[in-house]
Amino acid sequence: MENKLRNLYTLQNIDSNLDELEEMKGDLPAEIDVLEAKAGELKAHKAALEETMRNAFAMRDGADSEIISLKEKVERYKSQQYKVRNNREYDALTKEMDNATDTIARLEKEMDQLEGKATNARNDIEEAAGQIDELTKVLEEKHAALAEVSKATEAEEQKYRHERQKLIVRIPKADLATYERIRRAKRGKAIVSVKRGACGGCYNRVPPQKILELRQNNRLYMCEHCGRILVSDEIVESASSGA
Ligand SMILES: [Zn+2]
């Protein structure tokens, strides 16, 4: 019986190690997915800002050249006013000049707004570029870590799987089924040791009489509270020493 309990406890250790390896791998790909999605969003945001900046600068330049040609027109009207033959022509030129001056004022205001819009976009682009750089660095680190974990876990995983295969043939099918059932229900730990008079799984008190019986190692004892299989210190020690 001691062998049976020890085998089950050893199986639990192997499975816990495999769970840990799985967890190590499990987190990184999910983290990388989230970061890559974020980087993609930032890149799209940056591209949109660049488009906004380009358009604003182009429109500002357009307004600028329109102003230049309007100013030239105004100068032309001014010199034409000296040569007019009547008031009607003079007034017509004055009206043209007023219109051009109004348009220049409007365009100058627009230029300021476009300049502001483009400058804001340029600042936002710099900020997004900084964030993208940071994310890229983090992603590189995560990718490297995942590659390392995968490389490291591959060998370890194989070792544990091999140990597991050798071990389970020595465990009765019914016990194995009980173990697997508790493991599923308890998300990992099916077998726990008694620590300072308490169940190592749920930390509820184990009656002293039960601890005495448990030390006999002559049958499977379940915790009354959580249903996990309890083992004595001797089992834990002999399993960890590999005896
Ligand atoms: Zn318990």
PDB file of C-alpha atoms in Angstrom, residues 62-165:
ATOM      1  CA  GLY A  62      -2.529  75.737 -51.088  1.00  0.00           C
ATOM      2  CA  ALA A  63      -3.940  78.586 -49.004  1.00  0.00           C
ATOM      3  CA  ASP A  64      -0.505  80.161 -48.870  1.00  0.00           C
ATOM      4  CA  SER A  65      -0.115  80.308 -52.643  1.00  0.00           C
ATOM      5  CA  GLU A  66      -3.694  81.527 -53.009  1.00  0.00           C
ATOM      6  CA  ILE A  67      -2.890  84.394 -50.640  1.00  0.00           C
ATOM      7  CA  ILE A  68       0.232  85.257 -52.642  1.00  0.00           C
ATOM      8  CA  SER A  69      -1.711  85.473 -55.891  1.00  0.00           C
ATOM      9  CA  LEU A  70      -4.519  87.446 -54.228  1.00  0.00           C
ATOM     10  CA  LYS A  71      -1.990  89.947 -52.879  1.00  0.00           C
ATOM     11  CA  GLU A  72      -0.565  90.326 -56.371  1.00  0.00           C
ATOM     12  CA  LYS A  73      -4.087  90.949 -57.642  1.00  0.00           C
ATOM     13  CA  VAL A  74      -4.656  93.624 -54.995  1.00  0.00           C
ATOM     14  CA  GLU A  75      -1.427  95.349 -56.071  1.00  0.00           C
ATOM     15  CA  ARG A  76      -2.601  95.198 -59.663  1.00  0.00           C
ATOM     16  CA  TYR A  77      -5.991  96.676 -58.769  1.00  0.00           C
ATOM     17  CA  LYS A  78      -4.242  99.460 -56.888  1.00  0.00           C
ATOM     18  CA  SER A  79      -2.163 100.467 -59.875  1.00  0.00           C
ATOM     19  CA  GLN A  80      -5.202 100.138 -62.148  1.00  0.00           C
ATOM     20  CA  GLN A  81      -7.112 102.578 -59.951  1.00  0.00           C
ATOM     21  CA  TYR A  82      -4.718 105.352 -61.017  1.00  0.00           C
ATOM     22  CA  LYS A  83      -5.650 104.802 -64.623  1.00  0.00           C
ATOM     23  CA  VAL A  84      -9.473 104.581 -64.337  1.00  0.00           C
ATOM     24  CA  ARG A  85     -11.595 106.930 -66.426  1.00  0.00           C
ATOM     25  CA  ASN A  86     -14.676 107.124 -64.212  1.00  0.00           C
ATOM     26  CA  ASN A  87     -16.091 106.477 -60.746  1.00  0.00           C
ATOM     27  CA  ARG A  88     -17.876 103.341 -61.837  1.00  0.00           C
ATOM     28  CA  GLU A  89     -14.590 101.682 -62.823  1.00  0.00           C
ATOM     29  CA  TYR A  90     -12.945 102.956 -59.636  1.00  0.00           C
ATOM     30  CA  ASP A  91     -15.737 101.551 -57.463  1.00  0.00           C
ATOM     31  CA  ALA A  92     -15.632  98.222 -59.304  1.00  0.00           C
ATOM     32  CA  LEU A  93     -11.900  97.936 -58.568  1.00  0.00           C
ATOM     33  CA  THR A  94     -12.448  98.933 -54.936  1.00  0.00           C
ATOM     34  CA  LYS A  95     -15.047  96.198 -54.634  1.00  0.00           C
ATOM     35  CA  GLU A  96     -12.650  93.638 -56.175  1.00  0.00           C
ATOM     36  CA  MET A  97      -9.921  94.742 -53.790  1.00  0.00           C
ATOM     37  CA  ASP A  98     -12.233  94.479 -50.762  1.00  0.00           C
ATOM     38  CA  ASN A  99     -13.273  91.011 -51.827  1.00  0.00           C
ATOM     39  CA  ALA A 100      -9.660  89.933 -52.265  1.00  0.00           C
ATOM     40  CA  THR A 101      -8.701  91.411 -48.883  1.00  0.00           C
ATOM     41  CA  ASP A 102     -11.577  89.594 -47.185  1.00  0.00           C
ATOM     42  CA  THR A 103     -10.565  86.334 -48.841  1.00  0.00           C
ATOM     43  CA  ILE A 104      -6.937  86.843 -47.768  1.00  0.00           C
ATOM     44  CA  ALA A 105      -8.056  87.387 -44.170  1.00  0.00           C
ATOM     45  CA  ARG A 106     -10.188  84.258 -44.271  1.00  0.00           C
ATOM     46  CA  LEU A 107      -7.357  82.216 -45.828  1.00  0.00           C
ATOM     47  CA  GLU A 108      -4.855  83.476 -43.253  1.00  0.00           C
ATOM     48  CA  LYS A 109      -7.161  82.337 -40.485  1.00  0.00           C
ATOM     49  CA  GLU A 110      -7.554  78.966 -42.210  1.00  0.00           C
ATOM     50  CA  MET A 111      -3.776  78.693 -42.585  1.00  0.00           C
ATOM     51  CA  ASP A 112      -3.343  79.181 -38.838  1.00  0.00           C
ATOM     52  CA  GLN A 113      -5.926  76.485 -38.139  1.00  0.00           C
ATOM     53  CA  LEU A 114      -4.341  74.081 -40.631  1.00  0.00           C
ATOM     54  CA  GLU A 115      -0.899  74.781 -39.217  1.00  0.00           C
ATOM     55  CA  GLY A 116      -2.239  74.023 -35.722  1.00  0.00           C
ATOM     56  CA  LYS A 117      -3.965  70.858 -36.926  1.00  0.00           C
ATOM     57  CA  ALA A 118      -0.813  69.619 -38.669  1.00  0.00           C
ATOM     58  CA  THR A 119       1.389  70.445 -35.688  1.00  0.00           C
ATOM     59  CA  ASN A 120      -0.956  68.603 -33.315  1.00  0.00           C
ATOM     60  CA  ALA A 121      -0.965  65.609 -35.648  1.00  0.00           C
ATOM     61  CA  ARG A 122       2.849  65.679 -35.802  1.00  0.00           C
ATOM     62  CA  ASN A 123       3.060  65.654 -31.986  1.00  0.00           C
ATOM     63  CA  ASP A 124       0.567  62.771 -31.806  1.00  0.00           C
ATOM     64  CA  ILE A 125       2.584  60.888 -34.449  1.00  0.00           C
ATOM     65  CA  GLU A 126       5.747  61.271 -32.347  1.00  0.00           C
ATOM     66  CA  GLU A 127       3.897  59.971 -29.297  1.00  0.00           C
ATOM     67  CA  ALA A 128       2.471  57.006 -31.220  1.00  0.00           C
ATOM     68  CA  ALA A 129       5.908  56.251 -32.688  1.00  0.00           C
ATOM     69  CA  GLY A 130       7.363  56.192 -29.166  1.00  0.00           C
ATOM     70  CA  GLN A 131       4.657  53.819 -27.984  1.00  0.00           C
ATOM     71  CA  ILE A 132       5.176  51.586 -31.015  1.00  0.00           C
ATOM     72  CA  ASP A 133       8.936  51.477 -30.327  1.00  0.00           C
ATOM     73  CA  GLU A 134       8.294  50.506 -26.708  1.00  0.00           C
ATOM     74  CA  LEU A 135       5.781  47.836 -27.684  1.00  0.00           C
ATOM     75  CA  THR A 136       8.131  46.472 -30.322  1.00  0.00           C
ATOM     76  CA  LYS A 137      10.867  46.088 -27.711  1.00  0.00           C
ATOM     77  CA  VAL A 138       8.495  44.326 -25.290  1.00  0.00           C
ATOM     78  CA  LEU A 139       7.261  42.065 -28.095  1.00  0.00           C
ATOM     79  CA  GLU A 140      10.811  41.136 -29.052  1.00  0.00           C
ATOM     80  CA  GLU A 141      11.492  40.196 -25.439  1.00  0.00           C
ATOM     81  CA  LYS A 142       8.303  38.153 -25.199  1.00  0.00           C
ATOM     82  CA  HIS A 143       9.029  36.349 -28.448  1.00  0.00           C
ATOM     83  CA  ALA A 144      12.538  35.563 -27.244  1.00  0.00           C
ATOM     84  CA  ALA A 145      11.182  34.373 -23.892  1.00  0.00           C
ATOM     85  CA  LEU A 146       8.611  32.155 -25.592  1.00  0.00           C
ATOM     86  CA  ALA A 147      11.256  30.654 -27.845  1.00  0.00           C
ATOM     87  CA  GLU A 148      13.392  29.955 -24.788  1.00  0.00           C
ATOM     88  CA  VAL A 149      10.516  28.506 -22.778  1.00  0.00           C
ATOM     89  CA  SER A 150       9.486  26.295 -25.686  1.00  0.00           C
ATOM     90  CA  LYS A 151      13.047  25.073 -26.084  1.00  0.00           C
ATOM     91  CA  ALA A 152      13.454  24.458 -22.347  1.00  0.00           C
ATOM     92  CA  THR A 153      10.017  22.972 -21.788  1.00  0.00           C
ATOM     93  CA  GLU A 154      10.273  20.607 -24.744  1.00  0.00           C
ATOM     94  CA  ALA A 155      13.019  18.558 -23.102  1.00  0.00           C
ATOM     95  CA  GLU A 156      11.465  18.761 -19.632  1.00  0.00           C
ATOM     96  CA  GLU A 157       8.018  17.920 -20.897  1.00  0.00           C
ATOM     97  CA  GLN A 158       9.339  14.858 -22.671  1.00  0.00           C
ATOM     98  CA  LYS A 159      11.164  13.755 -19.525  1.00  0.00           C
ATOM     99  CA  TYR A 160       8.014  14.076 -17.374  1.00  0.00           C
ATOM    100  CA  ARG A 161       5.808  12.386 -19.985  1.00  0.00           C
ATOM    101  CA  HIS A 162       8.232   9.479 -20.094  1.00  0.00           C
ATOM    102  CA  GLU A 163       8.283   9.227 -16.276  1.00  0.00           C
ATOM    103  CA  ARG A 164       4.490   9.393 -16.240  1.00  0.00           C
ATOM    104  CA  GLN A 165       4.112   6.566 -18.748  1.00  0.00           C
TER     105      GLN A 165
END
